[in-house]
XYZ file of C-alpha atoms in Angstrom:
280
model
C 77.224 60.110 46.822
C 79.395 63.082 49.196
C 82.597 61.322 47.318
C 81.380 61.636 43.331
C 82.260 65.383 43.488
C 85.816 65.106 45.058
C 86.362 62.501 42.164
C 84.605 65.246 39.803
C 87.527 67.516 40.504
C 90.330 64.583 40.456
C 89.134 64.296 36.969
C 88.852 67.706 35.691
C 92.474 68.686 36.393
C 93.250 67.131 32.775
C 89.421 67.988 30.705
C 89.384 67.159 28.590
C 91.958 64.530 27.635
C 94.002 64.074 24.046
C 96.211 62.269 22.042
C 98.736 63.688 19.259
C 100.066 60.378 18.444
C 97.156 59.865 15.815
C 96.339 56.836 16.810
C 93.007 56.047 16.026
C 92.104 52.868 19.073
C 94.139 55.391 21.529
C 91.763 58.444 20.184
C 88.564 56.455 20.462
C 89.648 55.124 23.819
C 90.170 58.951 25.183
C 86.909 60.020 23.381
C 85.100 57.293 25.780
C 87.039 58.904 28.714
C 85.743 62.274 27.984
C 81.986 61.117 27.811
C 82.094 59.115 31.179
C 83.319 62.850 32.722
C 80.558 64.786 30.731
C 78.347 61.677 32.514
C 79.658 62.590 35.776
C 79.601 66.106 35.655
C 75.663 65.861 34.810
C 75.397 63.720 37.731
C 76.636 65.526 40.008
C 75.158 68.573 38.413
C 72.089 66.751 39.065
C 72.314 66.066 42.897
C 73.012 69.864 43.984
C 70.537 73.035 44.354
C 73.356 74.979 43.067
C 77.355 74.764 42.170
C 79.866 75.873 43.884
C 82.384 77.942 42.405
C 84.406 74.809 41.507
C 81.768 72.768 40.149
C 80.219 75.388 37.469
C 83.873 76.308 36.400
C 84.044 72.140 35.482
C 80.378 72.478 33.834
C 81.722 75.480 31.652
C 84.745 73.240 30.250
C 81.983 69.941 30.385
C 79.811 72.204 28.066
C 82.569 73.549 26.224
C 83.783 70.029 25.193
C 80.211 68.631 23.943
C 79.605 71.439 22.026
C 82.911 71.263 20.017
C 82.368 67.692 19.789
C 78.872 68.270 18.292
C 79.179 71.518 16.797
C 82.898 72.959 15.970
C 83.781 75.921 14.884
C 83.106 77.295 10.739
C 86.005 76.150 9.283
C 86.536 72.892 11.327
C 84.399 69.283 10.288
C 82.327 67.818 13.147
C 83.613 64.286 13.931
C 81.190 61.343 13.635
C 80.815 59.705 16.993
C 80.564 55.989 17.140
C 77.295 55.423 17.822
C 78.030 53.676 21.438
C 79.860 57.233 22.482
C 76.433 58.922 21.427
C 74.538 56.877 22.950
C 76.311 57.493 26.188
C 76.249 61.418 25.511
C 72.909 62.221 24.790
C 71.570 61.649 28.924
C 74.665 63.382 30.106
C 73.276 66.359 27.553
C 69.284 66.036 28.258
C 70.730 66.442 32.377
C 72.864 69.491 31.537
C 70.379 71.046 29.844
C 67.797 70.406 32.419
C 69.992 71.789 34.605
C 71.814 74.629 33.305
C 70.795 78.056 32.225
C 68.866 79.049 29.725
C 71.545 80.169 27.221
C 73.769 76.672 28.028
C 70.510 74.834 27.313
C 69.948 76.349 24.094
C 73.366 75.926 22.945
C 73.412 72.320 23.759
C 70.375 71.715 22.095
C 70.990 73.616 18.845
C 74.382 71.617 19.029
C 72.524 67.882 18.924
C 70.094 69.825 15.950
C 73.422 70.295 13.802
C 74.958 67.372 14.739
C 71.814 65.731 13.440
C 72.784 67.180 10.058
C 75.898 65.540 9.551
C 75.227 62.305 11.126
C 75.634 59.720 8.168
C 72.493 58.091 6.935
C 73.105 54.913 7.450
C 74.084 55.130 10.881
C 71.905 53.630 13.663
C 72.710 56.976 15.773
C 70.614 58.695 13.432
C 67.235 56.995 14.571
C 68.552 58.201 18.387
C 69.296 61.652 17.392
C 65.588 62.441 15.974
C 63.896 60.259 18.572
C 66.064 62.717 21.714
C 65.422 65.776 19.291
C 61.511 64.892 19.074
C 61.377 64.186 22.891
C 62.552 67.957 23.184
C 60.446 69.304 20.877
C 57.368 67.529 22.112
C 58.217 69.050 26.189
C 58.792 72.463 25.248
C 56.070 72.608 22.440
C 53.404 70.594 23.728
C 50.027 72.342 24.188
C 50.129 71.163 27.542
C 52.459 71.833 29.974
C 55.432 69.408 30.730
C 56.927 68.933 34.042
C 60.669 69.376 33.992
C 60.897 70.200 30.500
C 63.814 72.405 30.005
C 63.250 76.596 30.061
C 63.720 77.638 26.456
C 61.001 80.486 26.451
C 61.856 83.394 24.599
C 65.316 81.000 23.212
C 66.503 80.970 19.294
C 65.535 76.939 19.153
C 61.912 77.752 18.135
C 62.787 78.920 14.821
C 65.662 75.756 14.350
C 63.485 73.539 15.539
C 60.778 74.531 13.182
C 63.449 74.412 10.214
C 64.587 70.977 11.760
C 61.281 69.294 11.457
C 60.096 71.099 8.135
C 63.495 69.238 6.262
C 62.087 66.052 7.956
C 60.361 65.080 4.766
C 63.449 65.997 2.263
C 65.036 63.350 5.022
C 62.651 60.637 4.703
C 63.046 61.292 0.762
C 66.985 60.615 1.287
C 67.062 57.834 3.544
C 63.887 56.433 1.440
C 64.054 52.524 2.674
C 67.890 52.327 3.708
C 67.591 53.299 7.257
C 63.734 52.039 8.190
C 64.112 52.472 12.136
C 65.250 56.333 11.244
C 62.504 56.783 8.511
C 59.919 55.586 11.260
C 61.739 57.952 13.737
C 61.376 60.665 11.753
C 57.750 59.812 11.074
C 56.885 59.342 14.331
C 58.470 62.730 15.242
C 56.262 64.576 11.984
C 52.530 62.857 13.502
C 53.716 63.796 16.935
C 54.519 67.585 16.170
C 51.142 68.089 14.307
C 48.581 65.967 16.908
C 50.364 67.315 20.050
C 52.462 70.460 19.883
C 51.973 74.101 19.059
C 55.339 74.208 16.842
C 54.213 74.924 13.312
C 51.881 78.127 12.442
C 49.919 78.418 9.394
C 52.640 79.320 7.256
C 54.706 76.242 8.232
C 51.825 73.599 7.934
C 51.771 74.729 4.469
C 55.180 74.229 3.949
C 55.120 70.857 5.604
C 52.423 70.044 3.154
C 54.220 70.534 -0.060
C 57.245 68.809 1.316
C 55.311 65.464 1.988
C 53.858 65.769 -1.512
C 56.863 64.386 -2.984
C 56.875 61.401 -0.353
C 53.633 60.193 -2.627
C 54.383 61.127 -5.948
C 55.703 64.060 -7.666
C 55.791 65.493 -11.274
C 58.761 65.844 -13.268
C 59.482 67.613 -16.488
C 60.388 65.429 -18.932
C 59.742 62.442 -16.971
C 56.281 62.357 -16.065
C 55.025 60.800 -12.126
C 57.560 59.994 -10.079
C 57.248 57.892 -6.707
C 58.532 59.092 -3.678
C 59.681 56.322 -1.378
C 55.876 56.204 0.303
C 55.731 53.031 -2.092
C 58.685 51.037 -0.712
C 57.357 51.597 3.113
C 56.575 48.447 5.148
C 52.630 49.189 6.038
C 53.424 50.205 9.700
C 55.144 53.078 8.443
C 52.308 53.344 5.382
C 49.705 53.790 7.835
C 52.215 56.613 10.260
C 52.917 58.464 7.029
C 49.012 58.696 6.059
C 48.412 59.595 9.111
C 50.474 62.853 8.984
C 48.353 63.805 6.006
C 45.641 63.173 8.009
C 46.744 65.395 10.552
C 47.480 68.284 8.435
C 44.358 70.746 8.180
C 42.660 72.004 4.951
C 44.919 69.469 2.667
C 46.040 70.978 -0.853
C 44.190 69.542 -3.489
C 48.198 68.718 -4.887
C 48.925 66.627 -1.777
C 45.412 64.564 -1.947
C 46.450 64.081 -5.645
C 49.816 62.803 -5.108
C 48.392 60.654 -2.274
C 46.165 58.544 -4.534
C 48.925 58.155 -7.403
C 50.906 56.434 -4.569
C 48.109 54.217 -3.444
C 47.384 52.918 -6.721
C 51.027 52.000 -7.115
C 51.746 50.647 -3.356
C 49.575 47.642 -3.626
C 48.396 48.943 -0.449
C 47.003 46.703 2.397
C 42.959 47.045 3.054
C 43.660 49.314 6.491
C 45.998 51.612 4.289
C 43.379 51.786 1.330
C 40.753 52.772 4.123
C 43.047 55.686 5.791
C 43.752 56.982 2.180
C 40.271 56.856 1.349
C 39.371 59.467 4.471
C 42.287 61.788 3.294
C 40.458 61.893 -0.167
């Protein structure tokens, strides 16, 4: 559309917009205005070859605003969006970082990794977060090639990615059945990175093994076995977990230990008790 750009502009005289009155329904309301410009701005950003002088000077403030909305400052607290703002965020982000350079790209990205951080438990945005975070990790990872994947080679996100999804098990551990559509996100995002990408080495597949240890069972001084949330799993995500294991080669002889406490505590169903069975 030749008129989305002209209203572009219109809009960016006043990027992004605030509010010192403190009211919080005025704040919100201005927060929502700021997103549908980020939305526009990756539009348009979209639909062009290249930006004009005009256009990239908007992107620079568009950028500017979603990282200090995601990722302030030391010193300053990241706000908690309302999950319907996120929501309405994260495509404007996934086009700017398709489209921009590869620095902008990497600071976007590493911005929704921190945000991911702070985002409260319970809150439904956290399922989103790690499902958009996996979908990035799986295109620039994957052992195959994927078509329009952003360009991150030779960017800083390998190694916070890696971190990102090695703390994925001290997650599922916090969130243990509170949050089940973000404990199967985060699940889904663990069985994905070790069938289809090239993210982990050795080292880290080691790691990643003694972290899902204590999603089974773990030992405790003084208190003797103690069950990881594994147990309190619907089967569905039973079966996704075990099948991480299963993924994982040359399993520790501590993780195939802590694997059959769980199962004889889980009352598992038949198809679980098989799958553990083949882990050993």
């Amino acid at each position: 559309d030749p008129y989305l750009p002209a209203f572009l502009h219109q809009c960016a005289v006043l990027f992004p917009f605030t509010s010192n009155d403190g009211d919080a329904a005025a704040e919100d309301a201005i927060l929502a205005l700021n997103v549908r410009v980020c939305e526009l701005a990756a539009l348009v950003r979209q639909g062009m070859a290249e930006p004009d002088v005009e256009l990239a000077r908007v992107l620079r403030r568009v950028i500017r605003f979603v990282l200090q909305t995601l990722d302030p400052k030391p010193g300053r607290v990241a706000r908690t969006l309302r999950h319907e703002h996120f929501v309405e965020l994260l495509p404007a982000i996934w086009r700017l970082a398709r489209c921009a350079d590869r620095k902008d790209a990497d600071r976007l990205l590493t911005a929704v990794m921190r945000y991911s951080s702070v985002c409260p438990l319970s809150s439904p945005s956290k399922a989103l977060c790690i499902r958009f975070l996996a979908r990035i990790v799986d295109a620039q990872w994957a052992r195959q090639p994927v078509h329009g994947a952003p360009d991150l080679a030779g960017s800083q996100l390998s190694e916070l990615a890696t971190a990102w999804v090695l703390g994925l098990p001290k997650l599922l551990w916090q969130l243990r059945d509170r949050n089940i559509n973000a404990s199967a996100a985060a699940a889904d995002t663990l069985r994905m990175v070790c069938q289809r990408t090239r993210l982990l080495d050795e080292t880290s597949a080691d790691t990643l093994q003694t972290s899902l240890s204590t999603l089974f069972c773990v030992s405790v001084p003084g208190k003797g076995p103690v069950h990881g949330p594994f147990c309190l799993y619907p089967p569905a995500l039973q079966q996704t977990v075990l099948e991480i294991v299963a993924c994982c080669p040359a399993r520790s002889p501590r993780l195939a230990q802590a694997v059959r406490a769980a199962i004889a505590t889980a009352a598992p169903t038949r198809g679980i008790q098989v799958l553990a069975a083949e882990i050993g």
